[in-house]
Amino acid sequence: MAVGKNKRISKGKKGGKKKAADPFAKKDWYDIKAPSVFTTRNVGKTLVTRTQGTKIASEGLKHRVFEVSLADLQGGDEDNAYRKIRLRAEDVQGRNVLTNFWGMNFTTDKLRSLVRKWQTLIEAHVDVKTTDNYTLRMFCIGFTKRRPNQVKRTCYAQSSQIRQIRRKMREIMTAQATSCDLKELVQKFIPEMIGKEIEKATSSIYPLQNVFIRKVKILKAPKFDLGKLMEVHGDYSEDIGSKVERPADETMAEPAPEAN
């Protein structure tokens, strides 16, 4: 090798070592706000990288989906802990992320605890469109019940009865969902009104127990409308602080009128 050719052997690496920056230093916390149908409006916080160049923070937040237990949304009501509500970020105002209902599900342990031997499980699902153009798919589940003072161990329904019950389930779900908007429908989901109505309507075919709308999926949502979102959030207003009175000694001295 010719002398003085390989000059970089003695030197360090080109460019030097890059200093590792803390990624959290570039991020901001935003509050997640739930719709007004729920008791607890403050769901939690979410992180997003600050606006930098063409990458806008609010765009990174929009359409994020948060899964929250209904117990947390209803002020710690443990009776609803088995229901999970999905909320989707629709708009960002200041440091608040406004969300809307984006589906519902059951916890696995609740679903497993309902399924037992010696009874018939009946499921039905239906696609419905609300009055404000949301297309939902609703899944219903129900179980046959032993009659009072029944001696027989099992309570199986005949396949013709199952078909009748399934038809009834679909009819009730469609009637309840197509007659109201999404906000009203969520209000029906919380106290399980639809499940109770199905139980009542099908008792003449075969008595049922544990009838629930176990899952709701949103298949298609209408174009984003800020006015509609503000309606869903009801009395929401950004926290801008309260007016503070300025002490008398701090008031600015009025300029003296100029002499002509």
PDB file of C-alpha atoms in Angstrom:
ATOM      1  CA  MET A   1       0.000   0.000   0.000  1.00  0.00           C
ATOM      2  CA  ALA A   2       1.350   3.367  -0.994  1.00  0.00           C
ATOM      3  CA  VAL A   3       2.428   5.623   1.838  1.00  0.00           C
ATOM      4  CA  GLY A   4      -0.102   8.247   2.864  1.00  0.00           C
ATOM      5  CA  LYS A   5      -2.947   6.773   0.788  1.00  0.00           C
ATOM      6  CA  ASN A   6      -5.266   5.484   3.545  1.00  0.00           C
ATOM      7  CA  LYS A   7      -5.565   8.642   5.591  1.00  0.00           C
ATOM      8  CA  ARG A   8      -8.829   7.771   7.426  1.00  0.00           C
ATOM      9  CA  ILE A   9      -7.436   4.812   9.419  1.00  0.00           C
ATOM     10  CA  SER A  10      -6.216   6.917  12.332  1.00  0.00           C
ATOM     11  CA  LYS A  11      -9.279   9.204  12.379  1.00  0.00           C
ATOM     12  CA  GLY A  12     -12.617   8.462  14.041  1.00  0.00           C
ATOM     13  CA  LYS A  13     -15.867   7.697  12.262  1.00  0.00           C
ATOM     14  CA  LYS A  14     -17.124  10.317   9.866  1.00  0.00           C
ATOM     15  CA  GLY A  15     -19.873  12.615  11.220  1.00  0.00           C
ATOM     16  CA  GLY A  16     -19.419  11.596  14.862  1.00  0.00           C
ATOM     17  CA  LYS A  17     -21.987   9.832  17.040  1.00  0.00           C
ATOM     18  CA  LYS A  18     -25.517  11.271  16.931  1.00  0.00           C
ATOM     19  CA  LYS A  19     -26.851  12.346  20.308  1.00  0.00           C
ATOM     20  CA  ALA A  20     -29.930  10.333  21.264  1.00  0.00           C
ATOM     21  CA  ALA A  21     -32.834  12.751  21.808  1.00  0.00           C
ATOM     22  CA  ASP A  22     -35.680  11.923  24.155  1.00  0.00           C
ATOM     23  CA  PRO A  23     -38.731  11.321  21.900  1.00  0.00           C
ATOM     24  CA  PHE A  24     -41.114  12.354  24.704  1.00  0.00           C
ATOM     25  CA  ALA A  25     -39.639  15.862  24.772  1.00  0.00           C
ATOM     26  CA  LYS A  26     -41.337  16.486  21.408  1.00  0.00           C
ATOM     27  CA  LYS A  27     -44.765  15.256  22.520  1.00  0.00           C
ATOM     28  CA  ASP A  28     -47.815  16.884  24.106  1.00  0.00           C
ATOM     29  CA  TRP A  29     -50.618  15.483  26.261  1.00  0.00           C
ATOM     30  CA  TYR A  30     -54.225  15.996  25.179  1.00  0.00           C
ATOM     31  CA  ASP A  31     -57.418  15.369  27.222  1.00  0.00           C
ATOM     32  CA  ILE A  32     -59.963  12.920  25.806  1.00  0.00           C
ATOM     33  CA  LYS A  33     -63.578  14.113  26.143  1.00  0.00           C
ATOM     34  CA  ALA A  34     -66.489  11.644  25.991  1.00  0.00           C
ATOM     35  CA  PRO A  35     -69.946  12.562  24.591  1.00  0.00           C
ATOM     36  CA  SER A  36     -72.569  14.019  26.944  1.00  0.00           C
ATOM     37  CA  VAL A  37     -74.606  10.760  27.132  1.00  0.00           C
ATOM     38  CA  PHE A  38     -72.009   9.451  29.579  1.00  0.00           C
ATOM     39  CA  THR A  39     -71.696  10.670  33.174  1.00  0.00           C
ATOM     40  CA  THR A  40     -67.887  10.965  33.241  1.00  0.00           C
ATOM     41  CA  ARG A  41     -66.760  13.261  30.456  1.00  0.00           C
ATOM     42  CA  ASN A  42     -63.016  13.155  31.131  1.00  0.00           C
ATOM     43  CA  VAL A  43     -61.835   9.779  29.847  1.00  0.00           C
ATOM     44  CA  GLY A  44     -58.074  10.150  30.029  1.00  0.00           C
ATOM     45  CA  LYS A  45     -55.100  11.555  28.154  1.00  0.00           C
ATOM     46  CA  THR A  46     -53.338  10.762  24.914  1.00  0.00           C
ATOM     47  CA  LEU A  47     -49.918  11.639  23.499  1.00  0.00           C
ATOM     48  CA  VAL A  48     -49.076  13.147  20.153  1.00  0.00           C
ATOM     49  CA  THR A  49     -45.927  14.594  18.567  1.00  0.00           C
ATOM     50  CA  ARG A  50     -45.980  18.399  18.354  1.00  0.00           C
ATOM     51  CA  THR A  51     -46.706  20.120  15.049  1.00  0.00           C
ATOM     52  CA  GLN A  52     -43.537  20.152  12.972  1.00  0.00           C
ATOM     53  CA  GLY A  53     -43.413  21.344   9.395  1.00  0.00           C
ATOM     54  CA  THR A  54     -46.215  19.748   7.395  1.00  0.00           C
ATOM     55  CA  LYS A  55     -46.981  17.173  10.088  1.00  0.00           C
ATOM     56  CA  ILE A  56     -49.824  18.679  12.131  1.00  0.00           C
ATOM     57  CA  ALA A  57     -50.515  17.341  15.632  1.00  0.00           C
ATOM     58  CA  SER A  58     -54.325  17.499  15.350  1.00  0.00           C
ATOM     59  CA  GLU A  59     -54.233  15.402  12.165  1.00  0.00           C
ATOM     60  CA  GLY A  60     -52.287  12.725  14.012  1.00  0.00           C
ATOM     61  CA  LEU A  61     -54.941  12.680  16.748  1.00  0.00           C
ATOM     62  CA  LYS A  62     -58.027  12.477  14.532  1.00  0.00           C
ATOM     63  CA  HIS A  63     -59.598   9.037  14.052  1.00  0.00           C
ATOM     64  CA  ARG A  64     -57.750   7.482  16.971  1.00  0.00           C
ATOM     65  CA  VAL A  65     -59.972   4.915  18.700  1.00  0.00           C
ATOM     66  CA  PHE A  66     -60.041   4.623  22.496  1.00  0.00           C
ATOM     67  CA  GLU A  67     -61.562   1.660  24.301  1.00  0.00           C
ATOM     68  CA  VAL A  68     -63.076   2.515  27.675  1.00  0.00           C
ATOM     69  CA  SER A  69     -65.047   0.446  30.172  1.00  0.00           C
ATOM     70  CA  LEU A  70     -68.638   1.655  30.587  1.00  0.00           C
ATOM     71  CA  ALA A  71     -68.118   1.524  34.369  1.00  0.00           C
ATOM     72  CA  ASP A  72     -65.513   4.315  34.063  1.00  0.00           C
ATOM     73  CA  LEU A  73     -67.808   6.361  31.815  1.00  0.00           C
ATOM     74  CA  GLN A  74     -70.736   5.999  34.214  1.00  0.00           C
ATOM     75  CA  GLY A  75     -68.894   7.266  37.294  1.00  0.00           C
ATOM     76  CA  GLY A  76     -67.498   3.961  38.578  1.00  0.00           C
ATOM     77  CA  ASP A  77     -70.734   1.940  38.312  1.00  0.00           C
ATOM     78  CA  GLU A  78     -69.358  -1.611  38.630  1.00  0.00           C
ATOM     79  CA  ASP A  79     -72.540  -3.206  37.231  1.00  0.00           C
ATOM     80  CA  ASN A  80     -71.503  -2.013  33.767  1.00  0.00           C
ATOM     81  CA  ALA A  81     -67.862  -3.089  33.972  1.00  0.00           C
ATOM     82  CA  TYR A  82     -68.328  -5.911  31.444  1.00  0.00           C
ATOM     83  CA  ARG A  83     -69.187  -3.489  28.628  1.00  0.00           C
ATOM     84  CA  LYS A  84     -66.430  -1.846  26.604  1.00  0.00           C
ATOM     85  CA  ILE A  85     -67.230   1.307  24.669  1.00  0.00           C
ATOM     86  CA  ARG A  86     -65.124   2.415  21.707  1.00  0.00           C
ATOM     87  CA  LEU A  87     -64.760   6.175  21.217  1.00  0.00           C
ATOM     88  CA  ARG A  88     -63.245   7.730  18.096  1.00  0.00           C
ATOM     89  CA  ALA A  89     -61.484  11.102  18.081  1.00  0.00           C
ATOM     90  CA  GLU A  90     -63.379  13.362  15.694  1.00  0.00           C
ATOM     91  CA  ASP A  91     -62.059  16.861  16.379  1.00  0.00           C
ATOM     92  CA  VAL A  92     -59.376  18.685  18.376  1.00  0.00           C
ATOM     93  CA  GLN A  93     -60.164  21.956  20.170  1.00  0.00           C
ATOM     94  CA  GLY A  94     -57.306  23.473  22.125  1.00  0.00           C
ATOM     95  CA  ARG A  95     -55.938  20.680  24.294  1.00  0.00           C
ATOM     96  CA  ASN A  96     -59.193  18.676  24.164  1.00  0.00           C
ATOM     97  CA  VAL A  97     -59.951  15.772  21.862  1.00  0.00           C
ATOM     98  CA  LEU A  98     -63.698  15.461  21.186  1.00  0.00           C
ATOM     99  CA  THR A  99     -64.803  11.871  20.644  1.00  0.00           C
ATOM    100  CA  ASN A 100     -67.913  10.114  19.392  1.00  0.00           C
ATOM    101  CA  PHE A 101     -69.339   6.609  19.858  1.00  0.00           C
ATOM    102  CA  TRP A 102     -67.573   4.085  17.608  1.00  0.00           C
ATOM    103  CA  GLY A 103     -68.819   0.707  18.802  1.00  0.00           C
ATOM    104  CA  MET A 104     -69.432  -1.510  21.787  1.00  0.00           C
ATOM    105  CA  ASN A 105     -68.282  -4.924  22.929  1.00  0.00           C
ATOM    106  CA  PHE A 106     -68.471  -7.333  25.847  1.00  0.00           C
ATOM    107  CA  THR A 107     -65.499  -8.452  27.908  1.00  0.00           C
ATOM    108  CA  THR A 108     -64.512 -12.047  27.173  1.00  0.00           C
ATOM    109  CA  ASP A 109     -65.014 -13.213  30.767  1.00  0.00           C
ATOM    110  CA  LYS A 110     -68.634 -11.955  30.825  1.00  0.00           C
ATOM    111  CA  LEU A 111     -69.436 -13.713  27.550  1.00  0.00           C
ATOM    112  CA  ARG A 112     -67.852 -16.953  28.777  1.00  0.00           C
ATOM    113  CA  SER A 113     -69.753 -16.800  32.072  1.00  0.00           C
ATOM    114  CA  LEU A 114     -73.097 -16.675  30.229  1.00  0.00           C
ATOM    115  CA  VAL A 115     -72.553 -19.830  28.149  1.00  0.00           C
ATOM    116  CA  ARG A 116     -73.617 -22.939  30.063  1.00  0.00           C
ATOM    117  CA  LYS A 117     -74.717 -26.517  29.460  1.00  0.00           C
ATOM    118  CA  TRP A 118     -78.347 -27.693  29.255  1.00  0.00           C
ATOM    119  CA  GLN A 119     -79.635 -24.550  27.519  1.00  0.00           C
ATOM    120  CA  THR A 120     -79.852 -23.211  23.964  1.00  0.00           C
ATOM    121  CA  LEU A 121     -77.764 -20.228  22.866  1.00  0.00           C
ATOM    122  CA  ILE A 122     -79.500 -18.028  20.297  1.00  0.00           C
ATOM    123  CA  GLU A 123     -77.665 -15.331  18.329  1.00  0.00           C
ATOM    124  CA  ALA A 124     -78.814 -12.858  15.682  1.00  0.00           C
ATOM    125  CA  HIS A 125     -77.234  -9.920  13.886  1.00  0.00           C
ATOM    126  CA  VAL A 126     -78.623  -7.179  11.690  1.00  0.00           C
ATOM    127  CA  ASP A 127     -77.366  -4.166   9.697  1.00  0.00           C
ATOM    128  CA  VAL A 128     -79.295  -0.990  10.470  1.00  0.00           C
ATOM    129  CA  LYS A 129     -79.177   2.664   9.481  1.00  0.00           C
ATOM    130  CA  THR A 130     -79.924   5.379  12.043  1.00  0.00           C
ATOM    131  CA  THR A 131     -81.760   8.623  11.205  1.00  0.00           C
ATOM    132  CA  ASP A 132     -78.419  10.505  11.073  1.00  0.00           C
ATOM    133  CA  ASN A 133     -77.002   8.081   8.443  1.00  0.00           C
ATOM    134  CA  TYR A 134     -74.764   5.874  10.578  1.00  0.00           C
ATOM    135  CA  THR A 135     -74.728   2.261   9.365  1.00  0.00           C
ATOM    136  CA  LEU A 136     -74.328  -0.144  12.282  1.00  0.00           C
ATOM    137  CA  ARG A 137     -74.147  -3.892  12.681  1.00  0.00           C
ATOM    138  CA  MET A 138     -75.768  -5.084  15.903  1.00  0.00           C
ATOM    139  CA  PHE A 139     -75.233  -8.523  17.416  1.00  0.00           C
ATOM    140  CA  CYS A 140     -77.709  -9.973  19.895  1.00  0.00           C
ATOM    141  CA  ILE A 141     -77.310 -12.967  22.203  1.00  0.00           C
ATOM    142  CA  GLY A 142     -79.862 -14.775  24.357  1.00  0.00           C
ATOM    143  CA  PHE A 143     -80.283 -18.049  26.254  1.00  0.00           C
ATOM    144  CA  THR A 144     -83.280 -20.245  26.966  1.00  0.00           C
ATOM    145  CA  LYS A 145     -84.526 -20.319  30.540  1.00  0.00           C
ATOM    146  CA  ARG A 146     -85.980 -23.099  32.674  1.00  0.00           C
ATOM    147  CA  ARG A 147     -89.593 -22.538  33.553  1.00  0.00           C
ATOM    148  CA  PRO A 148     -90.513 -22.179  37.242  1.00  0.00           C
ATOM    149  CA  ASN A 149     -91.126 -25.559  38.933  1.00  0.00           C
ATOM    150  CA  GLN A 150     -89.644 -27.394  35.920  1.00  0.00           C
ATOM    151  CA  VAL A 151     -88.482 -30.913  36.678  1.00  0.00           C
ATOM    152  CA  LYS A 152     -86.607 -31.604  33.442  1.00  0.00           C
ATOM    153  CA  ARG A 153     -82.917 -30.757  33.646  1.00  0.00           C
ATOM    154  CA  THR A 154     -82.584 -29.269  30.177  1.00  0.00           C
ATOM    155  CA  CYS A 155     -84.350 -26.375  28.460  1.00  0.00           C
ATOM    156  CA  TYR A 156     -83.614 -26.764  24.761  1.00  0.00           C
ATOM    157  CA  ALA A 157     -85.663 -24.844  22.193  1.00  0.00           C
ATOM    158  CA  GLN A 158     -86.755 -26.477  18.929  1.00  0.00           C
ATOM    159  CA  SER A 159     -85.117 -25.252  15.725  1.00  0.00           C
ATOM    160  CA  SER A 160     -88.429 -23.722  14.557  1.00  0.00           C
ATOM    161  CA  GLN A 161     -88.655 -21.776  17.851  1.00  0.00           C
ATOM    162  CA  ILE A 162     -85.039 -20.650  17.457  1.00  0.00           C
ATOM    163  CA  ARG A 163     -85.855 -19.309  13.977  1.00  0.00           C
ATOM    164  CA  GLN A 164     -88.889 -17.450  15.317  1.00  0.00           C
ATOM    165  CA  ILE A 165     -86.872 -15.940  18.185  1.00  0.00           C
ATOM    166  CA  ARG A 166     -84.113 -14.894  15.790  1.00  0.00           C
ATOM    167  CA  ARG A 167     -86.646 -13.205  13.516  1.00  0.00           C
ATOM    168  CA  LYS A 168     -88.125 -11.364  16.503  1.00  0.00           C
ATOM    169  CA  MET A 169     -84.642 -10.244  17.613  1.00  0.00           C
ATOM    170  CA  ARG A 170     -83.920  -8.806  14.152  1.00  0.00           C
ATOM    171  CA  GLU A 171     -87.282  -7.044  13.989  1.00  0.00           C
ATOM    172  CA  ILE A 172     -86.855  -5.360  17.387  1.00  0.00           C
ATOM    173  CA  MET A 173     -83.234  -4.329  16.744  1.00  0.00           C
ATOM    174  CA  THR A 174     -84.182  -2.816  13.365  1.00  0.00           C
ATOM    175  CA  ALA A 175     -87.233  -1.007  14.769  1.00  0.00           C
ATOM    176  CA  GLN A 176     -85.263   0.455  17.703  1.00  0.00           C
ATOM    177  CA  ALA A 177     -82.253   1.588  15.657  1.00  0.00           C
ATOM    178  CA  THR A 178     -83.941   3.005  12.561  1.00  0.00           C
ATOM    179  CA  SER A 179     -86.280   5.245  14.576  1.00  0.00           C
ATOM    180  CA  CYS A 180     -83.587   7.326  16.319  1.00  0.00           C
ATOM    181  CA  ASP A 181     -80.156   8.899  15.851  1.00  0.00           C
ATOM    182  CA  LEU A 182     -76.842   7.566  17.170  1.00  0.00           C
ATOM    183  CA  LYS A 183     -76.958   9.581  20.412  1.00  0.00           C
ATOM    184  CA  GLU A 184     -80.407   8.222  21.338  1.00  0.00           C
ATOM    185  CA  LEU A 185     -79.346   4.696  20.367  1.00  0.00           C
ATOM    186  CA  VAL A 186     -76.365   4.854  22.743  1.00  0.00           C
ATOM    187  CA  GLN A 187     -78.776   5.919  25.487  1.00  0.00           C
ATOM    188  CA  LYS A 188     -80.721   2.718  24.764  1.00  0.00           C
ATOM    189  CA  PHE A 189     -77.568   0.569  24.903  1.00  0.00           C
ATOM    190  CA  ILE A 190     -76.477   1.769  28.370  1.00  0.00           C
ATOM    191  CA  PRO A 191     -79.455   0.409  30.380  1.00  0.00           C
ATOM    192  CA  GLU A 192     -79.865  -2.593  27.966  1.00  0.00           C
ATOM    193  CA  MET A 193     -83.369  -1.506  26.937  1.00  0.00           C
ATOM    194  CA  ILE A 194     -83.365  -3.451  23.656  1.00  0.00           C
ATOM    195  CA  GLY A 195     -82.366  -6.704  25.404  1.00  0.00           C
ATOM    196  CA  LYS A 196     -85.222  -6.352  27.893  1.00  0.00           C
ATOM    197  CA  GLU A 197     -87.702  -5.687  25.090  1.00  0.00           C
ATOM    198  CA  ILE A 198     -86.566  -8.785  23.178  1.00  0.00           C
ATOM    199  CA  GLU A 199     -86.918 -10.850  26.379  1.00  0.00           C
ATOM    200  CA  LYS A 200     -90.491  -9.598  26.809  1.00  0.00           C
ATOM    201  CA  ALA A 201     -91.480 -10.109  23.163  1.00  0.00           C
ATOM    202  CA  THR A 202     -90.088 -13.651  22.861  1.00  0.00           C
ATOM    203  CA  SER A 203     -91.488 -14.996  26.151  1.00  0.00           C
ATOM    204  CA  SER A 204     -94.545 -16.338  24.277  1.00  0.00           C
ATOM    205  CA  ILE A 205     -92.293 -18.412  21.952  1.00  0.00           C
ATOM    206  CA  TYR A 206     -89.815 -19.638  24.600  1.00  0.00           C
ATOM    207  CA  PRO A 207     -88.777 -17.867  27.825  1.00  0.00           C
ATOM    208  CA  LEU A 208     -85.312 -16.320  27.514  1.00  0.00           C
ATOM    209  CA  GLN A 209     -82.728 -15.023  29.979  1.00  0.00           C
ATOM    210  CA  ASN A 210     -79.506 -12.979  29.690  1.00  0.00           C
ATOM    211  CA  VAL A 211     -80.561 -11.246  26.476  1.00  0.00           C
ATOM    212  CA  PHE A 212     -77.979  -8.624  25.503  1.00  0.00           C
ATOM    213  CA  ILE A 213     -76.832  -6.560  22.572  1.00  0.00           C
ATOM    214  CA  ARG A 214     -73.357  -8.025  22.902  1.00  0.00           C
ATOM    215  CA  LYS A 215     -71.621  -6.099  20.150  1.00  0.00           C
ATOM    216  CA  VAL A 216     -72.119  -3.014  17.985  1.00  0.00           C
ATOM    217  CA  LYS A 217     -69.912  -2.159  15.023  1.00  0.00           C
ATOM    218  CA  ILE A 218     -70.054   1.045  12.998  1.00  0.00           C
ATOM    219  CA  LEU A 219     -69.738   0.075   9.340  1.00  0.00           C
ATOM    220  CA  LYS A 220     -70.229   3.476   7.747  1.00  0.00           C
ATOM    221  CA  ALA A 221     -70.284   6.973   9.205  1.00  0.00           C
ATOM    222  CA  PRO A 222     -71.576  10.124   7.475  1.00  0.00           C
ATOM    223  CA  LYS A 223     -69.298  12.987   6.486  1.00  0.00           C
ATOM    224  CA  PHE A 224     -67.868  14.840   9.500  1.00  0.00           C
ATOM    225  CA  ASP A 225     -70.133  17.640  10.716  1.00  0.00           C
ATOM    226  CA  LEU A 226     -68.832  19.871  13.513  1.00  0.00           C
ATOM    227  CA  GLY A 227     -72.317  21.121  14.417  1.00  0.00           C
ATOM    228  CA  LYS A 228     -73.541  17.543  14.981  1.00  0.00           C
ATOM    229  CA  LEU A 229     -70.465  16.748  17.095  1.00  0.00           C
ATOM    230  CA  MET A 230     -71.069  19.805  19.281  1.00  0.00           C
ATOM    231  CA  GLU A 231     -74.685  18.627  19.765  1.00  0.00           C
ATOM    232  CA  VAL A 232     -73.387  15.247  20.948  1.00  0.00           C
ATOM    233  CA  HIS A 233     -71.053  16.994  23.397  1.00  0.00           C
ATOM    234  CA  GLY A 234     -73.924  19.170  24.628  1.00  0.00           C
ATOM    235  CA  ASP A 235     -72.815  21.799  27.124  1.00  0.00           C
ATOM    236  CA  TYR A 236     -69.136  21.359  26.279  1.00  0.00           C
ATOM    237  CA  SER A 237     -67.143  24.564  26.235  1.00  0.00           C
ATOM    238  CA  GLU A 238     -63.418  25.067  26.294  1.00  0.00           C
ATOM    239  CA  ASP A 239     -61.990  25.927  29.687  1.00  0.00           C
ATOM    240  CA  ILE A 240     -60.740  29.471  29.253  1.00  0.00           C
ATOM    241  CA  GLY A 241     -60.468  30.362  32.935  1.00  0.00           C
ATOM    242  CA  SER A 242     -62.438  32.874  34.968  1.00  0.00           C
ATOM    243  CA  LYS A 243     -62.251  36.647  34.823  1.00  0.00           C
ATOM    244  CA  VAL A 244     -59.927  38.126  37.415  1.00  0.00           C
ATOM    245  CA  GLU A 245     -60.513  41.612  38.793  1.00  0.00           C
ATOM    246  CA  ARG A 246     -57.489  43.841  38.594  1.00  0.00           C
ATOM    247  CA  PRO A 247     -56.479  45.523  41.871  1.00  0.00           C
ATOM    248  CA  ALA A 248     -57.103  49.287  42.058  1.00  0.00           C
ATOM    249  CA  ASP A 249     -53.425  50.227  42.321  1.00  0.00           C
ATOM    250  CA  GLU A 250     -52.693  48.366  39.083  1.00  0.00           C
ATOM    251  CA  THR A 251     -55.251  50.233  37.028  1.00  0.00           C
ATOM    252  CA  MET A 252     -53.606  52.360  34.438  1.00  0.00           C
ATOM    253  CA  ALA A 253     -53.635  56.105  35.068  1.00  0.00           C
ATOM    254  CA  GLU A 254     -55.861  57.861  32.593  1.00  0.00           C
ATOM    255  CA  PRO A 255     -53.939  60.250  30.360  1.00  0.00           C
ATOM    256  CA  ALA A 256     -54.634  63.893  31.193  1.00  0.00           C
ATOM    257  CA  PRO A 257     -56.581  65.767  28.489  1.00  0.00           C
ATOM    258  CA  GLU A 258     -54.347  67.893  26.299  1.00  0.00           C
ATOM    259  CA  ALA A 259     -54.645  71.683  26.676  1.00  0.00           C
ATOM    260  CA  ASN A 260     -55.562  73.525  23.485  1.00  0.00           C
TER     261      ASN A 260
END
